[in-house]
């Protein structure tokens, strides 16, 4: 589920599990936070996933072969001029 608001792009997706009924509310909340902080031209990606996938991601990016509750990756400038606020995995 994606949305554009105030020139921001928020993407909330799920992998290896059914999308929770509150996925749309999470996207709306993230958009509201960006607006409240006057952040524009940013992209935020949120992935909701299971323990197995979290373990894979944690192993790949942090070299810790165990599941974790949250993984987040800091901002980076994309060639398109859009900045990535964060990739976040839950």
PDB file of N, CA and C in Angstrom:
ATOM      1  N   UNK A   1       0.846  -1.157   0.000  1.00  0.00           N
ATOM      2  CA  UNK A   1       0.000   0.000   0.000  1.00  0.00           C
ATOM      3  C   UNK A   1       0.900   1.231   0.000  1.00  0.00           C
ATOM      4  N   UNK A   2       0.733   2.125  -0.967  1.00  0.00           N
ATOM      5  CA  UNK A   2       1.553   3.324  -1.056  1.00  0.00           C
ATOM      6  C   UNK A   2       0.669   4.548  -1.085  1.00  0.00           C
ATOM      7  N   UNK A   3       1.281   5.676  -0.789  1.00  0.00           N
ATOM      8  CA  UNK A   3       0.560   6.928  -0.833  1.00  0.00           C
ATOM      9  C   UNK A   3       1.548   8.064  -1.018  1.00  0.00           C
ATOM     10  N   UNK A   4       1.118   9.133  -1.696  1.00  0.00           N
ATOM     11  CA  UNK A   4       1.909  10.337  -1.825  1.00  0.00           C
ATOM     12  C   UNK A   4       1.183  11.451  -1.094  1.00  0.00           C
ATOM     13  N   UNK A   5       1.887  12.157  -0.233  1.00  0.00           N
ATOM     14  CA  UNK A   5       1.305  13.242   0.533  1.00  0.00           C
ATOM     15  C   UNK A   5       2.363  14.308   0.723  1.00  0.00           C
ATOM     16  N   UNK A   6       2.047  15.556   0.335  1.00  0.00           N
ATOM     17  CA  UNK A   6       2.989  16.660   0.500  1.00  0.00           C
ATOM     18  C   UNK A   6       4.343  16.322  -0.110  1.00  0.00           C
ATOM     19  N   UNK A   7       4.343  15.755  -1.273  1.00  0.00           N
ATOM     20  CA  UNK A   7       5.538  15.358  -2.020  1.00  0.00           C
ATOM     21  C   UNK A   7       6.380  14.316  -1.303  1.00  0.00           C
ATOM     22  N   UNK A   8       5.802  13.599  -0.359  1.00  0.00           N
ATOM     23  CA  UNK A   8       6.462  12.462   0.288  1.00  0.00           C
ATOM     24  C   UNK A   8       5.868  11.182  -0.284  1.00  0.00           C
ATOM     25  N   UNK A   9       6.618  10.111  -0.139  1.00  0.00           N
ATOM     26  CA  UNK A   9       6.127   8.806  -0.572  1.00  0.00           C
ATOM     27  C   UNK A   9       6.284   7.845   0.602  1.00  0.00           C
ATOM     28  N   UNK A  10       5.165   7.283   1.042  1.00  0.00           N
ATOM     29  CA  UNK A  10       5.178   6.321   2.142  1.00  0.00           C
ATOM     30  C   UNK A  10       4.688   4.984   1.598  1.00  0.00           C
ATOM     31  N   UNK A  11       5.489   3.945   1.805  1.00  0.00           N
ATOM     32  CA  UNK A  11       5.130   2.605   1.360  1.00  0.00           C
ATOM     33  C   UNK A  11       5.104   1.684   2.578  1.00  0.00           C
ATOM     34  N   UNK A  12       3.963   1.037   2.790  1.00  0.00           N
ATOM     35  CA  UNK A  12       3.835   0.035   3.851  1.00  0.00           C
ATOM     36  C   UNK A  12       3.481  -1.278   3.167  1.00  0.00           C
ATOM     37  N   UNK A  13       4.306  -2.299   3.377  1.00  0.00           N
ATOM     38  CA  UNK A  13       4.042  -3.588   2.756  1.00  0.00           C
ATOM     39  C   UNK A  13       4.245  -4.697   3.780  1.00  0.00           C
ATOM     40  N   UNK A  14       3.758  -5.882   3.432  1.00  0.00           N
ATOM     41  CA  UNK A  14       3.958  -7.034   4.307  1.00  0.00           C
ATOM     42  C   UNK A  14       4.517  -8.179   3.478  1.00  0.00           C
ATOM     43  N   UNK A  15       5.313  -9.007   4.131  1.00  0.00           N
ATOM     44  CA  UNK A  15       5.941 -10.142   3.470  1.00  0.00           C
ATOM     45  C   UNK A  15       5.889 -11.327   4.429  1.00  0.00           C
ATOM     46  N   UNK A  16       5.461 -12.463   3.929  1.00  0.00           N
ATOM     47  CA  UNK A  16       5.370 -13.702   4.707  1.00  0.00           C
ATOM     48  C   UNK A  16       4.293 -13.651   5.786  1.00  0.00           C
ATOM     49  N   UNK A  17       3.367 -12.707   5.686  1.00  0.00           N
ATOM     50  CA  UNK A  17       2.224 -12.668   6.596  1.00  0.00           C
ATOM     51  C   UNK A  17       1.101 -11.859   5.960  1.00  0.00           C
ATOM     52  N   UNK A  18      -0.107 -12.096   6.435  1.00  0.00           N
ATOM     53  CA  UNK A  18      -1.259 -11.336   5.937  1.00  0.00           C
ATOM     54  C   UNK A  18      -1.113  -9.881   6.360  1.00  0.00           C
ATOM     55  N   UNK A  19      -1.416  -8.947   5.467  1.00  0.00           N
ATOM     56  CA  UNK A  19      -1.342  -7.540   5.880  1.00  0.00           C
ATOM     57  C   UNK A  19      -2.327  -7.283   7.024  1.00  0.00           C
ATOM     58  N   UNK A  20      -1.859  -6.682   8.120  1.00  0.00           N
ATOM     59  CA  UNK A  20      -2.760  -6.383   9.229  1.00  0.00           C
ATOM     60  C   UNK A  20      -3.839  -5.391   8.803  1.00  0.00           C
ATOM     61  N   UNK A  21      -4.962  -5.425   9.464  1.00  0.00           N
ATOM     62  CA  UNK A  21      -6.074  -4.528   9.127  1.00  0.00           C
ATOM     63  C   UNK A  21      -5.699  -3.062   9.334  1.00  0.00           C
ATOM     64  N   UNK A  22      -4.715  -2.780  10.148  1.00  0.00           N
ATOM     65  CA  UNK A  22      -4.317  -1.407  10.462  1.00  0.00           C
ATOM     66  C   UNK A  22      -3.193  -0.872   9.562  1.00  0.00           C
ATOM     67  N   UNK A  23      -2.865  -1.578   8.490  1.00  0.00           N
ATOM     68  CA  UNK A  23      -1.791  -1.143   7.590  1.00  0.00           C
ATOM     69  C   UNK A  23      -2.039   0.270   7.059  1.00  0.00           C
ATOM     70  N   UNK A  24      -3.255   0.555   6.642  1.00  0.00           N
ATOM     71  CA  UNK A  24      -3.584   1.896   6.134  1.00  0.00           C
ATOM     72  C   UNK A  24      -3.417   2.964   7.198  1.00  0.00           C
ATOM     73  N   UNK A  25      -3.773   2.640   8.423  1.00  0.00           N
ATOM     74  CA  UNK A  25      -3.607   3.599   9.526  1.00  0.00           C
ATOM     75  C   UNK A  25      -2.137   3.880   9.795  1.00  0.00           C
ATOM     76  N   UNK A  26      -1.293   2.866   9.671  1.00  0.00           N
ATOM     77  CA  UNK A  26       0.141   3.058   9.864  1.00  0.00           C
ATOM     78  C   UNK A  26       0.690   4.011   8.813  1.00  0.00           C
ATOM     79  N   UNK A  27       0.289   3.817   7.560  1.00  0.00           N
ATOM     80  CA  UNK A  27       0.720   4.704   6.475  1.00  0.00           C
ATOM     81  C   UNK A  27       0.264   6.131   6.752  1.00  0.00           C
ATOM     82  N   UNK A  28      -1.004   6.295   7.131  1.00  0.00           N
ATOM     83  CA  UNK A  28      -1.543   7.630   7.422  1.00  0.00           C
ATOM     84  C   UNK A  28      -0.802   8.285   8.589  1.00  0.00           C
ATOM     85  N   UNK A  29      -0.490   7.506   9.609  1.00  0.00           N
ATOM     86  CA  UNK A  29       0.254   8.031  10.751  1.00  0.00           C
ATOM     87  C   UNK A  29       1.640   8.510  10.329  1.00  0.00           C
ATOM     88  N   UNK A  30       2.339   7.700   9.539  1.00  0.00           N
ATOM     89  CA  UNK A  30       3.671   8.080   9.057  1.00  0.00           C
ATOM     90  C   UNK A  30       3.597   9.361   8.229  1.00  0.00           C
ATOM     91  N   UNK A  31       2.580   9.474   7.375  1.00  0.00           N
ATOM     92  CA  UNK A  31       2.406  10.692   6.581  1.00  0.00           C
ATOM     93  C   UNK A  31       2.173  11.899   7.482  1.00  0.00           C
ATOM     94  N   UNK A  32       1.355  11.726   8.526  1.00  0.00           N
ATOM     95  CA  UNK A  32       1.064  12.819   9.458  1.00  0.00           C
ATOM     96  C   UNK A  32       2.326  13.269  10.196  1.00  0.00           C
ATOM     97  N   UNK A  33       3.164  12.312  10.587  1.00  0.00           N
ATOM     98  CA  UNK A  33       4.419  12.657  11.270  1.00  0.00           C
ATOM     99  C   UNK A  33       5.317  13.466  10.334  1.00  0.00           C
ATOM    100  N   UNK A  34       5.444  13.038   9.092  1.00  0.00           N
ATOM    101  CA  UNK A  34       6.264  13.774   8.132  1.00  0.00           C
ATOM    102  C   UNK A  34       5.734  15.192   7.945  1.00  0.00           C
ATOM    103  N   UNK A  35       4.409  15.330   7.820  1.00  0.00           N
ATOM    104  CA  UNK A  35       3.798  16.665   7.684  1.00  0.00           C
ATOM    105  C   UNK A  35       4.066  17.514   8.919  1.00  0.00           C
ATOM    106  N   UNK A  36       3.861  16.948  10.095  1.00  0.00           N
ATOM    107  CA  UNK A  36       4.043  17.689  11.349  1.00  0.00           C
ATOM    108  C   UNK A  36       5.483  18.184  11.490  1.00  0.00           C
ATOM    109  N   UNK A  37       6.422  17.399  11.016  1.00  0.00           N
ATOM    110  CA  UNK A  37       7.835  17.783  11.086  1.00  0.00           C
ATOM    111  C   UNK A  37       8.270  18.634   9.891  1.00  0.00           C
ATOM    112  N   UNK A  38       7.316  18.973   9.018  1.00  0.00           N
ATOM    113  CA  UNK A  38       7.580  19.776   7.811  1.00  0.00           C
ATOM    114  C   UNK A  38       8.645  19.136   6.931  1.00  0.00           C
ATOM    115  N   UNK A  39       8.596  17.812   6.839  1.00  0.00           N
ATOM    116  CA  UNK A  39       9.524  17.065   5.996  1.00  0.00           C
ATOM    117  C   UNK A  39       8.855  16.837   4.646  1.00  0.00           C
ATOM    118  N   UNK A  40       9.520  17.257   3.575  1.00  0.00           N
ATOM    119  CA  UNK A  40       8.982  17.065   2.228  1.00  0.00           C
ATOM    120  C   UNK A  40      10.048  16.442   1.332  1.00  0.00           C
ATOM    121  N   UNK A  41       9.588  15.868   0.226  1.00  0.00           N
ATOM    122  CA  UNK A  41      10.452  15.223  -0.763  1.00  0.00           C
ATOM    123  C   UNK A  41      11.257  14.072  -0.160  1.00  0.00           C
ATOM    124  N   UNK A  42      10.602  13.266   0.638  1.00  0.00           N
ATOM    125  CA  UNK A  42      11.242  12.121   1.271  1.00  0.00           C
ATOM    126  C   UNK A  42      10.455  10.859   0.989  1.00  0.00           C
ATOM    127  N   UNK A  43      11.139   9.739   1.130  1.00  0.00           N
ATOM    128  CA  UNK A  43      10.512   8.431   0.945  1.00  0.00           C
ATOM    129  C   UNK A  43      10.746   7.590   2.192  1.00  0.00           C
ATOM    130  N   UNK A  44       9.676   6.949   2.647  1.00  0.00           N
ATOM    131  CA  UNK A  44       9.739   6.078   3.817  1.00  0.00           C
ATOM    132  C   UNK A  44       9.134   4.737   3.437  1.00  0.00           C
ATOM    133  N   UNK A  45       9.874   3.668   3.666  1.00  0.00           N
ATOM    134  CA  UNK A  45       9.394   2.317   3.381  1.00  0.00           C
ATOM    135  C   UNK A  45       9.327   1.531   4.674  1.00  0.00           C
ATOM    136  N   UNK A  46       8.184   0.893   4.900  1.00  0.00           N
ATOM    137  CA  UNK A  46       7.988   0.071   6.094  1.00  0.00           C
ATOM    138  C   UNK A  46       7.578  -1.323   5.639  1.00  0.00           C
ATOM    139  N   UNK A  47       8.299  -2.327   6.102  1.00  0.00           N
ATOM    140  CA  UNK A  47       7.980  -3.716   5.783  1.00  0.00           C
ATOM    141  C   UNK A  47       7.596  -4.436   7.068  1.00  0.00           C
ATOM    142  N   UNK A  48       6.436  -5.045   7.078  1.00  0.00           N
ATOM    143  CA  UNK A  48       5.983  -5.887   8.184  1.00  0.00           C
ATOM    144  C   UNK A  48       6.211  -7.324   7.756  1.00  0.00           C
ATOM    145  N   UNK A  49       6.943  -8.095   8.570  1.00  0.00           N
ATOM    146  CA  UNK A  49       7.292  -9.451   8.158  1.00  0.00           C
ATOM    147  C   UNK A  49       7.394 -10.388   9.354  1.00  0.00           C
ATOM    148  N   UNK A  50       7.657 -11.664   9.077  1.00  0.00           N
ATOM    149  CA  UNK A  50       7.724 -12.667  10.141  1.00  0.00           C
ATOM    150  C   UNK A  50       9.154 -12.825  10.674  1.00  0.00           C
ATOM    151  N   UNK A  51       9.294 -13.622  11.729  1.00  0.00           N
ATOM    152  CA  UNK A  51      10.599 -13.812  12.373  1.00  0.00           C
ATOM    153  C   UNK A  51      11.651 -14.401  11.434  1.00  0.00           C
ATOM    154  N   UNK A  52      11.241 -15.328  10.571  1.00  0.00           N
ATOM    155  CA  UNK A  52      12.193 -15.945   9.648  1.00  0.00           C
ATOM    156  C   UNK A  52      12.820 -14.923   8.713  1.00  0.00           C
ATOM    157  N   UNK A  53      12.003 -14.063   8.136  1.00  0.00           N
ATOM    158  CA  UNK A  53      12.516 -13.026   7.225  1.00  0.00           C
ATOM    159  C   UNK A  53      13.353 -12.007   7.993  1.00  0.00           C
ATOM    160  N   UNK A  54      12.927 -11.660   9.221  1.00  0.00           N
ATOM    161  CA  UNK A  54      13.708 -10.728  10.033  1.00  0.00           C
ATOM    162  C   UNK A  54      15.080 -11.310  10.342  1.00  0.00           C
ATOM    163  N   UNK A  55      15.135 -12.612  10.593  1.00  0.00           N
ATOM    164  CA  UNK A  55      16.415 -13.262  10.856  1.00  0.00           C
ATOM    165  C   UNK A  55      17.314 -13.169   9.627  1.00  0.00           C
ATOM    166  N   UNK A  56      16.752 -13.417   8.435  1.00  0.00           N
ATOM    167  CA  UNK A  56      17.527 -13.308   7.197  1.00  0.00           C
ATOM    168  C   UNK A  56      18.093 -11.901   7.018  1.00  0.00           C
ATOM    169  N   UNK A  57      17.233 -10.896   7.207  1.00  0.00           N
ATOM    170  CA  UNK A  57      17.660  -9.507   7.031  1.00  0.00           C
ATOM    171  C   UNK A  57      18.698  -9.107   8.076  1.00  0.00           C
ATOM    172  N   UNK A  58      18.491  -9.510   9.320  1.00  0.00           N
ATOM    173  CA  UNK A  58      19.428  -9.199  10.401  1.00  0.00           C
ATOM    174  C   UNK A  58      20.779  -9.859  10.135  1.00  0.00           C
ATOM    175  N   UNK A  59      20.758 -11.070   9.625  1.00  0.00           N
ATOM    176  CA  UNK A  59      21.995 -11.772   9.290  1.00  0.00           C
ATOM    177  C   UNK A  59      22.726 -11.072   8.147  1.00  0.00           C
ATOM    178  N   UNK A  60      21.990 -10.685   7.123  1.00  0.00           N
ATOM    179  CA  UNK A  60      22.591 -10.041   5.952  1.00  0.00           C
ATOM    180  C   UNK A  60      23.177  -8.675   6.287  1.00  0.00           C
ATOM    181  N   UNK A  61      22.437  -7.840   6.996  1.00  0.00           N
ATOM    182  CA  UNK A  61      22.853  -6.456   7.202  1.00  0.00           C
ATOM    183  C   UNK A  61      23.614  -6.201   8.495  1.00  0.00           C
ATOM    184  N   UNK A  62      23.422  -7.051   9.508  1.00  0.00           N
ATOM    185  CA  UNK A  62      24.084  -6.816  10.789  1.00  0.00           C
ATOM    186  C   UNK A  62      24.963  -7.983  11.221  1.00  0.00           C
ATOM    187  N   UNK A  63      24.980  -9.037  10.392  1.00  0.00           N
ATOM    188  CA  UNK A  63      25.762 -10.236  10.681  1.00  0.00           C
ATOM    189  C   UNK A  63      25.408 -10.840  12.041  1.00  0.00           C
ATOM    190  N   UNK A  64      24.111 -10.781  12.371  1.00  0.00           N
ATOM    191  CA  UNK A  64      23.595 -11.408  13.585  1.00  0.00           C
ATOM    192  C   UNK A  64      22.536 -12.403  13.159  1.00  0.00           C
ATOM    193  N   UNK A  65      22.822 -13.682  13.350  1.00  0.00           N
ATOM    194  CA  UNK A  65      21.937 -14.734  12.869  1.00  0.00           C
ATOM    195  C   UNK A  65      20.819 -15.020  13.872  1.00  0.00           C
ATOM    196  N   UNK A  66      19.988 -13.999  14.082  1.00  0.00           N
ATOM    197  CA  UNK A  66      18.834 -14.124  14.974  1.00  0.00           C
ATOM    198  C   UNK A  66      17.792 -13.101  14.548  1.00  0.00           C
ATOM    199  N   UNK A  67      16.565 -13.353  14.931  1.00  0.00           N
ATOM    200  CA  UNK A  67      15.497 -12.420  14.625  1.00  0.00           C
ATOM    201  C   UNK A  67      15.626 -11.190  15.523  1.00  0.00           C
ATOM    202  N   UNK A  68      14.996 -10.117  15.130  1.00  0.00           N
ATOM    203  CA  UNK A  68      14.961  -8.885  15.921  1.00  0.00           C
ATOM    204  C   UNK A  68      13.606  -8.232  15.712  1.00  0.00           C
ATOM    205  N   UNK A  69      13.238  -7.314  16.564  1.00  0.00           N
ATOM    206  CA  UNK A  69      11.931  -6.658  16.447  1.00  0.00           C
ATOM    207  C   UNK A  69      11.898  -5.606  15.346  1.00  0.00           C
ATOM    208  N   UNK A  70      12.971  -4.815  15.224  1.00  0.00           N
ATOM    209  CA  UNK A  70      12.997  -3.707  14.266  1.00  0.00           C
ATOM    210  C   UNK A  70      14.391  -3.605  13.655  1.00  0.00           C
ATOM    211  N   UNK A  71      14.434  -3.422  12.355  1.00  0.00           N
ATOM    212  CA  UNK A  71      15.661  -3.051  11.643  1.00  0.00           C
ATOM    213  C   UNK A  71      15.367  -1.741  10.937  1.00  0.00           C
ATOM    214  N   UNK A  72      16.267  -0.794  11.003  1.00  0.00           N
ATOM    215  CA  UNK A  72      16.069   0.458  10.273  1.00  0.00           C
ATOM    216  C   UNK A  72      17.389   0.877   9.646  1.00  0.00           C
ATOM    217  N   UNK A  73      17.286   1.537   8.521  1.00  0.00           N
ATOM    218  CA  UNK A  73      18.449   1.966   7.769  1.00  0.00           C
ATOM    219  C   UNK A  73      18.334   3.459   7.534  1.00  0.00           C
ATOM    220  N   UNK A  74      19.407   4.171   7.759  1.00  0.00           N
ATOM    221  CA  UNK A  74      19.383   5.631   7.724  1.00  0.00           C
ATOM    222  C   UNK A  74      19.219   6.192   6.323  1.00  0.00           C
ATOM    223  N   UNK A  75      19.075   7.499   6.290  1.00  0.00           N
ATOM    224  CA  UNK A  75      18.803   8.235   5.062  1.00  0.00           C
ATOM    225  C   UNK A  75      19.944   8.143   4.069  1.00  0.00           C
ATOM    226  N   UNK A  76      19.579   8.273   2.792  1.00  0.00           N
ATOM    227  CA  UNK A  76      20.550   8.312   1.698  1.00  0.00           C
ATOM    228  C   UNK A  76      19.954   9.150   0.575  1.00  0.00           C
ATOM    229  N   UNK A  77      20.771   9.792  -0.173  1.00  0.00           N
ATOM    230  CA  UNK A  77      20.314  10.596  -1.299  1.00  0.00           C
ATOM    231  C   UNK A  77      20.244   9.723  -2.546  1.00  0.00           C
ATOM    232  N   UNK A  78      19.114   9.734  -3.196  1.00  0.00           N
ATOM    233  CA  UNK A  78      18.924   8.983  -4.432  1.00  0.00           C
ATOM    234  C   UNK A  78      19.268   9.884  -5.624  1.00  0.00           C
ATOM    235  N   UNK A  79      19.684   9.301  -6.753  1.00  0.00           N
ATOM    236  CA  UNK A  79      20.005  10.102  -7.937  1.00  0.00           C
ATOM    237  C   UNK A  79      18.827  10.915  -8.456  1.00  0.00           C
ATOM    238  N   UNK A  80      17.601  10.519  -8.116  1.00  0.00           N
ATOM    239  CA  UNK A  80      16.418  11.226  -8.598  1.00  0.00           C
ATOM    240  C   UNK A  80      16.166  12.515  -7.834  1.00  0.00           C
ATOM    241  N   UNK A  81      16.936  12.775  -6.767  1.00  0.00           N
ATOM    242  CA  UNK A  81      16.709  13.963  -5.950  1.00  0.00           C
ATOM    243  C   UNK A  81      15.770  13.705  -4.795  1.00  0.00           C
ATOM    244  N   UNK A  82      15.212  12.503  -4.715  1.00  0.00           N
ATOM    245  CA  UNK A  82      14.349  12.137  -3.600  1.00  0.00           C
ATOM    246  C   UNK A  82      15.224  11.510  -2.523  1.00  0.00           C
ATOM    247  N   UNK A  83      15.097  11.998  -1.316  1.00  0.00           N
ATOM    248  CA  UNK A  83      15.869  11.436  -0.209  1.00  0.00           C
ATOM    249  C   UNK A  83      15.098  10.323   0.450  1.00  0.00           C
ATOM    250  N   UNK A  84      15.807   9.287   0.835  1.00  0.00           N
ATOM    251  CA  UNK A  84      15.199   8.194   1.581  1.00  0.00           C
ATOM    252  C   UNK A  84      15.326   8.499   3.055  1.00  0.00           C
ATOM    253  N   UNK A  85      14.200   8.625   3.734  1.00  0.00           N
ATOM    254  CA  UNK A  85      14.246   8.840   5.172  1.00  0.00           C
ATOM    255  C   UNK A  85      14.710   7.569   5.844  1.00  0.00           C
ATOM    256  N   UNK A  86      14.106   6.467   5.505  1.00  0.00           N
ATOM    257  CA  UNK A  86      14.363   5.259   6.256  1.00  0.00           C
ATOM    258  C   UNK A  86      13.733   4.069   5.545  1.00  0.00           C
ATOM    259  N   UNK A  87      14.403   2.964   5.623  1.00  0.00           N
ATOM    260  CA  UNK A  87      13.785   1.669   5.341  1.00  0.00           C
ATOM    261  C   UNK A  87      13.670   1.005   6.692  1.00  0.00           C
ATOM    262  N   UNK A  88      12.469   0.634   7.040  1.00  0.00           N
ATOM    263  CA  UNK A  88      12.214   0.075   8.362  1.00  0.00           C
ATOM    264  C   UNK A  88      11.516  -1.266   8.215  1.00  0.00           C
ATOM    265  N   UNK A  89      11.989  -2.256   8.949  1.00  0.00           N
ATOM    266  CA  UNK A  89      11.412  -3.597   8.915  1.00  0.00           C
ATOM    267  C   UNK A  89      10.894  -3.938  10.306  1.00  0.00           C
ATOM    268  N   UNK A  90       9.651  -4.401  10.376  1.00  0.00           N
ATOM    269  CA  UNK A  90       9.042  -4.842  11.644  1.00  0.00           C
ATOM    270  C   UNK A  90       8.659  -6.290  11.526  1.00  0.00           C
TER     271      UNK A  90
END
